[in-house]
């Protein structure tokens, strides 16, 4: 399968178009969890990682965000995917779709027997090795427009110290992005 065919297939399976023509994220199949991953990277001392896990109903079941010092945007994107895979394993999930807007990293995970970017080879090898712990796992590229919740988590991660994880209830700062995806999120609470 060519890269063009791969992108075209991923786009059709995981996206739908809103009435205004904007692409948006769609729910995974029943009994499958979507893991949206993204990195916000300015330079090697200012990066953020963001992961959001959602079930087939679109409910947020977990996630993580944190600050990262990594040598390149590709290293940040690959590390975010590894973080998402680890979060799924921690939750005991067995059937997942990993979604990222980093075409180069998704291509390395999907197709390459050897990673094209030697700087991220170890991270890619770790990701590939962990697939053995799942019943099914796919790696899908999605456009940035459909990955906004992971981007919001990554931007939040840039402002944090260390790594923060959550289960069942998303961060309140992600609720607006989840609403834009027309997905369930916790009710707003007046303070």
PDB file of C-alpha atoms in Angstrom:
ATOM      1  CA  UNK A   1       0.000   0.000   0.000  1.00  0.00           C
ATOM      2  CA  UNK A   2       1.391   3.410  -0.948  1.00  0.00           C
ATOM      3  CA  UNK A   3       1.532   6.294   1.501  1.00  0.00           C
ATOM      4  CA  UNK A   4      -1.231   8.060  -0.457  1.00  0.00           C
ATOM      5  CA  UNK A   5      -3.514   4.987  -0.264  1.00  0.00           C
ATOM      6  CA  UNK A   6      -2.724   4.679   3.445  1.00  0.00           C
ATOM      7  CA  UNK A   7      -3.664   8.309   4.155  1.00  0.00           C
ATOM      8  CA  UNK A   8      -6.799   8.041   2.057  1.00  0.00           C
ATOM      9  CA  UNK A   9      -7.916   4.857   3.867  1.00  0.00           C
ATOM     10  CA  UNK A  10      -7.247   6.308   7.326  1.00  0.00           C
ATOM     11  CA  UNK A  11      -9.065   9.518   6.511  1.00  0.00           C
ATOM     12  CA  UNK A  12     -12.191   7.740   5.285  1.00  0.00           C
ATOM     13  CA  UNK A  13     -12.376   5.296   8.196  1.00  0.00           C
ATOM     14  CA  UNK A  14     -11.819   7.689  11.099  1.00  0.00           C
ATOM     15  CA  UNK A  15     -13.321  10.987  10.061  1.00  0.00           C
ATOM     16  CA  UNK A  16     -16.570  12.601   9.174  1.00  0.00           C
ATOM     17  CA  UNK A  17     -17.224  16.068   7.856  1.00  0.00           C
ATOM     18  CA  UNK A  18     -19.304  18.577   9.776  1.00  0.00           C
ATOM     19  CA  UNK A  19     -21.842  20.652   7.892  1.00  0.00           C
ATOM     20  CA  UNK A  20     -19.291  23.491   7.713  1.00  0.00           C
ATOM     21  CA  UNK A  21     -16.839  21.238   5.826  1.00  0.00           C
ATOM     22  CA  UNK A  22     -14.425  20.790   8.750  1.00  0.00           C
ATOM     23  CA  UNK A  23     -13.106  17.300   9.427  1.00  0.00           C
ATOM     24  CA  UNK A  24     -13.804  15.938  12.885  1.00  0.00           C
ATOM     25  CA  UNK A  25     -12.975  12.850  14.884  1.00  0.00           C
ATOM     26  CA  UNK A  26     -15.365   9.882  14.887  1.00  0.00           C
ATOM     27  CA  UNK A  27     -15.939   7.147  17.439  1.00  0.00           C
ATOM     28  CA  UNK A  28     -14.015   3.874  17.141  1.00  0.00           C
ATOM     29  CA  UNK A  29     -15.937   0.611  16.636  1.00  0.00           C
ATOM     30  CA  UNK A  30     -17.651  -1.036  19.607  1.00  0.00           C
ATOM     31  CA  UNK A  31     -15.233  -2.612  22.137  1.00  0.00           C
ATOM     32  CA  UNK A  32     -12.329  -0.617  20.666  1.00  0.00           C
ATOM     33  CA  UNK A  33     -10.590   2.336  22.302  1.00  0.00           C
ATOM     34  CA  UNK A  34      -9.182   5.247  20.315  1.00  0.00           C
ATOM     35  CA  UNK A  35      -5.931   6.701  21.591  1.00  0.00           C
ATOM     36  CA  UNK A  36      -5.406  10.229  20.243  1.00  0.00           C
ATOM     37  CA  UNK A  37      -1.783  11.339  20.538  1.00  0.00           C
ATOM     38  CA  UNK A  38      -0.103  14.637  19.797  1.00  0.00           C
ATOM     39  CA  UNK A  39       2.955  16.639  20.730  1.00  0.00           C
ATOM     40  CA  UNK A  40       3.382  20.394  20.990  1.00  0.00           C
ATOM     41  CA  UNK A  41       7.033  21.083  20.337  1.00  0.00           C
ATOM     42  CA  UNK A  42       8.811  24.429  20.171  1.00  0.00           C
ATOM     43  CA  UNK A  43      12.378  23.376  20.855  1.00  0.00           C
ATOM     44  CA  UNK A  44      14.116  20.625  22.772  1.00  0.00           C
ATOM     45  CA  UNK A  45      13.528  22.374  26.083  1.00  0.00           C
ATOM     46  CA  UNK A  46       9.891  23.246  25.496  1.00  0.00           C
ATOM     47  CA  UNK A  47       7.722  20.352  24.409  1.00  0.00           C
ATOM     48  CA  UNK A  48       4.405  18.973  25.568  1.00  0.00           C
ATOM     49  CA  UNK A  49       2.871  15.518  25.206  1.00  0.00           C
ATOM     50  CA  UNK A  50      -0.867  14.847  25.082  1.00  0.00           C
ATOM     51  CA  UNK A  51      -2.837  11.598  25.005  1.00  0.00           C
ATOM     52  CA  UNK A  52      -6.608  11.113  25.251  1.00  0.00           C
ATOM     53  CA  UNK A  53      -8.289   7.680  25.321  1.00  0.00           C
ATOM     54  CA  UNK A  54     -11.941   7.412  24.261  1.00  0.00           C
ATOM     55  CA  UNK A  55     -14.255   4.422  24.010  1.00  0.00           C
ATOM     56  CA  UNK A  56     -16.710   3.524  21.240  1.00  0.00           C
ATOM     57  CA  UNK A  57     -19.285   5.915  22.719  1.00  0.00           C
ATOM     58  CA  UNK A  58     -16.791   8.775  22.627  1.00  0.00           C
ATOM     59  CA  UNK A  59     -16.482   8.865  26.420  1.00  0.00           C
ATOM     60  CA  UNK A  60     -13.074   9.952  27.676  1.00  0.00           C
ATOM     61  CA  UNK A  61     -11.751   7.026  29.733  1.00  0.00           C
ATOM     62  CA  UNK A  62      -8.263   8.303  30.440  1.00  0.00           C
ATOM     63  CA  UNK A  63      -5.338  10.310  29.269  1.00  0.00           C
ATOM     64  CA  UNK A  64      -2.040  11.934  30.059  1.00  0.00           C
ATOM     65  CA  UNK A  65      -0.187  15.159  29.465  1.00  0.00           C
ATOM     66  CA  UNK A  66       3.229  16.407  30.427  1.00  0.00           C
ATOM     67  CA  UNK A  67       6.286  18.453  29.642  1.00  0.00           C
ATOM     68  CA  UNK A  68       9.064  16.883  27.601  1.00  0.00           C
ATOM     69  CA  UNK A  69      12.632  17.744  26.680  1.00  0.00           C
ATOM     70  CA  UNK A  70      13.239  15.893  23.429  1.00  0.00           C
ATOM     71  CA  UNK A  71      15.634  16.528  20.521  1.00  0.00           C
ATOM     72  CA  UNK A  72      13.061  16.843  17.714  1.00  0.00           C
ATOM     73  CA  UNK A  73       9.392  17.065  16.869  1.00  0.00           C
ATOM     74  CA  UNK A  74       9.536  13.461  15.574  1.00  0.00           C
ATOM     75  CA  UNK A  75      10.947  12.284  18.912  1.00  0.00           C
ATOM     76  CA  UNK A  76       8.157  14.138  20.710  1.00  0.00           C
ATOM     77  CA  UNK A  77       5.458  12.620  18.457  1.00  0.00           C
ATOM     78  CA  UNK A  78       6.901   9.099  18.826  1.00  0.00           C
ATOM     79  CA  UNK A  79       7.204   9.489  22.605  1.00  0.00           C
ATOM     80  CA  UNK A  80       3.577  10.608  22.747  1.00  0.00           C
ATOM     81  CA  UNK A  81       2.476   7.472  20.883  1.00  0.00           C
ATOM     82  CA  UNK A  82       4.532   5.342  23.288  1.00  0.00           C
ATOM     83  CA  UNK A  83       2.871   7.175  26.200  1.00  0.00           C
ATOM     84  CA  UNK A  84      -0.556   6.388  24.710  1.00  0.00           C
ATOM     85  CA  UNK A  85       0.280   2.711  24.246  1.00  0.00           C
ATOM     86  CA  UNK A  86       1.540   2.525  27.842  1.00  0.00           C
ATOM     87  CA  UNK A  87      -1.622   4.235  29.124  1.00  0.00           C
ATOM     88  CA  UNK A  88      -3.751   1.651  27.285  1.00  0.00           C
ATOM     89  CA  UNK A  89      -1.722  -1.186  28.791  1.00  0.00           C
ATOM     90  CA  UNK A  90      -2.062   0.342  32.275  1.00  0.00           C
ATOM     91  CA  UNK A  91      -5.847   0.367  31.817  1.00  0.00           C
ATOM     92  CA  UNK A  92      -5.860  -3.249  30.622  1.00  0.00           C
ATOM     93  CA  UNK A  93      -7.174  -2.359  27.157  1.00  0.00           C
ATOM     94  CA  UNK A  94      -6.754  -5.043  24.503  1.00  0.00           C
ATOM     95  CA  UNK A  95      -8.251  -3.566  21.312  1.00  0.00           C
ATOM     96  CA  UNK A  96      -7.069  -0.087  20.346  1.00  0.00           C
ATOM     97  CA  UNK A  97      -6.629   2.335  17.469  1.00  0.00           C
ATOM     98  CA  UNK A  98      -3.697   4.703  17.946  1.00  0.00           C
ATOM     99  CA  UNK A  99      -4.298   7.977  16.087  1.00  0.00           C
ATOM    100  CA  UNK A 100      -1.722  10.679  15.433  1.00  0.00           C
ATOM    101  CA  UNK A 101      -1.311  13.557  13.011  1.00  0.00           C
ATOM    102  CA  UNK A 102       2.390  12.744  12.572  1.00  0.00           C
ATOM    103  CA  UNK A 103       2.506  10.986   9.212  1.00  0.00           C
ATOM    104  CA  UNK A 104       6.236  10.237   9.406  1.00  0.00           C
ATOM    105  CA  UNK A 105       5.968   8.478  12.779  1.00  0.00           C
ATOM    106  CA  UNK A 106       2.797   6.558  11.863  1.00  0.00           C
ATOM    107  CA  UNK A 107       4.494   5.462   8.628  1.00  0.00           C
ATOM    108  CA  UNK A 108       7.561   4.252  10.554  1.00  0.00           C
ATOM    109  CA  UNK A 109       5.378   2.268  12.950  1.00  0.00           C
ATOM    110  CA  UNK A 110       3.186   0.807  10.188  1.00  0.00           C
ATOM    111  CA  UNK A 111       5.504   0.031   7.324  1.00  0.00           C
ATOM    112  CA  UNK A 112       9.189   0.250   8.011  1.00  0.00           C
ATOM    113  CA  UNK A 113      11.150  -2.765   9.119  1.00  0.00           C
ATOM    114  CA  UNK A 114      13.818  -0.259  10.047  1.00  0.00           C
ATOM    115  CA  UNK A 115      13.013   3.264  11.123  1.00  0.00           C
ATOM    116  CA  UNK A 116      13.923   5.939   8.563  1.00  0.00           C
ATOM    117  CA  UNK A 117      14.833   8.456  11.271  1.00  0.00           C
ATOM    118  CA  UNK A 118      17.684   6.934  13.285  1.00  0.00           C
ATOM    119  CA  UNK A 119      17.128   9.432  16.115  1.00  0.00           C
ATOM    120  CA  UNK A 120      13.784   7.802  17.005  1.00  0.00           C
ATOM    121  CA  UNK A 121      14.621   4.166  16.189  1.00  0.00           C
ATOM    122  CA  UNK A 122      14.591   3.052  19.838  1.00  0.00           C
ATOM    123  CA  UNK A 123      11.216   4.678  20.518  1.00  0.00           C
ATOM    124  CA  UNK A 124       9.703   3.128  17.371  1.00  0.00           C
ATOM    125  CA  UNK A 125      11.117  -0.282  18.327  1.00  0.00           C
ATOM    126  CA  UNK A 126       9.568   0.053  21.819  1.00  0.00           C
ATOM    127  CA  UNK A 127       6.191   0.933  20.283  1.00  0.00           C
ATOM    128  CA  UNK A 128       6.319  -2.030  17.888  1.00  0.00           C
ATOM    129  CA  UNK A 129       7.381  -4.415  20.657  1.00  0.00           C
ATOM    130  CA  UNK A 130       4.377  -3.470  22.823  1.00  0.00           C
ATOM    131  CA  UNK A 131       1.874  -4.473  20.136  1.00  0.00           C
ATOM    132  CA  UNK A 132       2.336  -8.059  21.345  1.00  0.00           C
ATOM    133  CA  UNK A 133       0.340  -7.169  24.486  1.00  0.00           C
ATOM    134  CA  UNK A 134      -2.816  -6.306  22.511  1.00  0.00           C
ATOM    135  CA  UNK A 135      -5.403  -8.470  20.778  1.00  0.00           C
ATOM    136  CA  UNK A 136      -5.613  -5.840  18.057  1.00  0.00           C
ATOM    137  CA  UNK A 137      -3.831  -2.563  17.543  1.00  0.00           C
ATOM    138  CA  UNK A 138      -3.782  -0.291  14.506  1.00  0.00           C
ATOM    139  CA  UNK A 139      -1.810   2.865  13.861  1.00  0.00           C
ATOM    140  CA  UNK A 140      -3.760   5.526  11.987  1.00  0.00           C
ATOM    141  CA  UNK A 141      -2.800   8.919  10.660  1.00  0.00           C
ATOM    142  CA  UNK A 142      -5.503  11.561  11.065  1.00  0.00           C
ATOM    143  CA  UNK A 143      -5.450  15.243  10.049  1.00  0.00           C
ATOM    144  CA  UNK A 144      -4.728  17.860  12.711  1.00  0.00           C
ATOM    145  CA  UNK A 145      -8.325  19.101  12.522  1.00  0.00           C
ATOM    146  CA  UNK A 146      -9.525  15.737  13.840  1.00  0.00           C
ATOM    147  CA  UNK A 147      -6.902  15.542  16.604  1.00  0.00           C
ATOM    148  CA  UNK A 148      -7.690  18.739  18.514  1.00  0.00           C
ATOM    149  CA  UNK A 149      -8.294  17.138  21.911  1.00  0.00           C
ATOM    150  CA  UNK A 150      -4.807  15.579  21.927  1.00  0.00           C
ATOM    151  CA  UNK A 151      -3.330  18.888  20.772  1.00  0.00           C
ATOM    152  CA  UNK A 152      -5.072  20.685  23.665  1.00  0.00           C
ATOM    153  CA  UNK A 153      -3.665  18.116  26.107  1.00  0.00           C
ATOM    154  CA  UNK A 154      -0.163  18.565  24.624  1.00  0.00           C
ATOM    155  CA  UNK A 155      -0.356  22.357  24.920  1.00  0.00           C
ATOM    156  CA  UNK A 156      -1.439  21.930  28.531  1.00  0.00           C
ATOM    157  CA  UNK A 157       1.497  19.564  29.029  1.00  0.00           C
ATOM    158  CA  UNK A 158       3.954  22.266  27.926  1.00  0.00           C
ATOM    159  CA  UNK A 159       2.910  24.337  30.955  1.00  0.00           C
ATOM    160  CA  UNK A 160       3.177  21.493  33.475  1.00  0.00           C
ATOM    161  CA  UNK A 161       5.948  19.918  35.464  1.00  0.00           C
ATOM    162  CA  UNK A 162       6.332  16.178  34.993  1.00  0.00           C
ATOM    163  CA  UNK A 163       3.699  13.795  33.708  1.00  0.00           C
ATOM    164  CA  UNK A 164       0.066  13.874  34.766  1.00  0.00           C
ATOM    165  CA  UNK A 165      -2.421  11.051  34.115  1.00  0.00           C
ATOM    166  CA  UNK A 166      -6.155  10.888  34.614  1.00  0.00           C
ATOM    167  CA  UNK A 167      -8.764   8.137  34.450  1.00  0.00           C
ATOM    168  CA  UNK A 168     -12.497   8.307  33.599  1.00  0.00           C
ATOM    169  CA  UNK A 169     -12.901  12.061  33.870  1.00  0.00           C
ATOM    170  CA  UNK A 170     -11.058  14.402  31.502  1.00  0.00           C
ATOM    171  CA  UNK A 171      -9.462  17.593  32.688  1.00  0.00           C
ATOM    172  CA  UNK A 172     -11.931  20.459  32.789  1.00  0.00           C
ATOM    173  CA  UNK A 173      -9.683  22.402  30.414  1.00  0.00           C
ATOM    174  CA  UNK A 174     -10.328  19.735  27.736  1.00  0.00           C
ATOM    175  CA  UNK A 175     -14.121  19.843  28.044  1.00  0.00           C
ATOM    176  CA  UNK A 176     -14.569  22.586  25.422  1.00  0.00           C
ATOM    177  CA  UNK A 177     -12.549  20.644  22.849  1.00  0.00           C
ATOM    178  CA  UNK A 178     -14.512  17.467  23.619  1.00  0.00           C
ATOM    179  CA  UNK A 179     -17.757  19.422  23.180  1.00  0.00           C
ATOM    180  CA  UNK A 180     -16.570  20.636  19.763  1.00  0.00           C
ATOM    181  CA  UNK A 181     -16.191  16.971  18.807  1.00  0.00           C
ATOM    182  CA  UNK A 182     -19.850  16.611  19.936  1.00  0.00           C
ATOM    183  CA  UNK A 183     -18.795  14.064  22.514  1.00  0.00           C
ATOM    184  CA  UNK A 184     -19.934  13.524  26.080  1.00  0.00           C
ATOM    185  CA  UNK A 185     -17.940  15.323  28.722  1.00  0.00           C
ATOM    186  CA  UNK A 186     -18.500  16.151  32.362  1.00  0.00           C
ATOM    187  CA  UNK A 187     -21.086  18.827  33.104  1.00  0.00           C
ATOM    188  CA  UNK A 188     -19.785  22.261  33.902  1.00  0.00           C
ATOM    189  CA  UNK A 189     -19.899  22.985  37.601  1.00  0.00           C
ATOM    190  CA  UNK A 190     -20.490  26.525  38.810  1.00  0.00           C
ATOM    191  CA  UNK A 191     -18.038  27.632  41.463  1.00  0.00           C
TER     192      UNK A 191
END
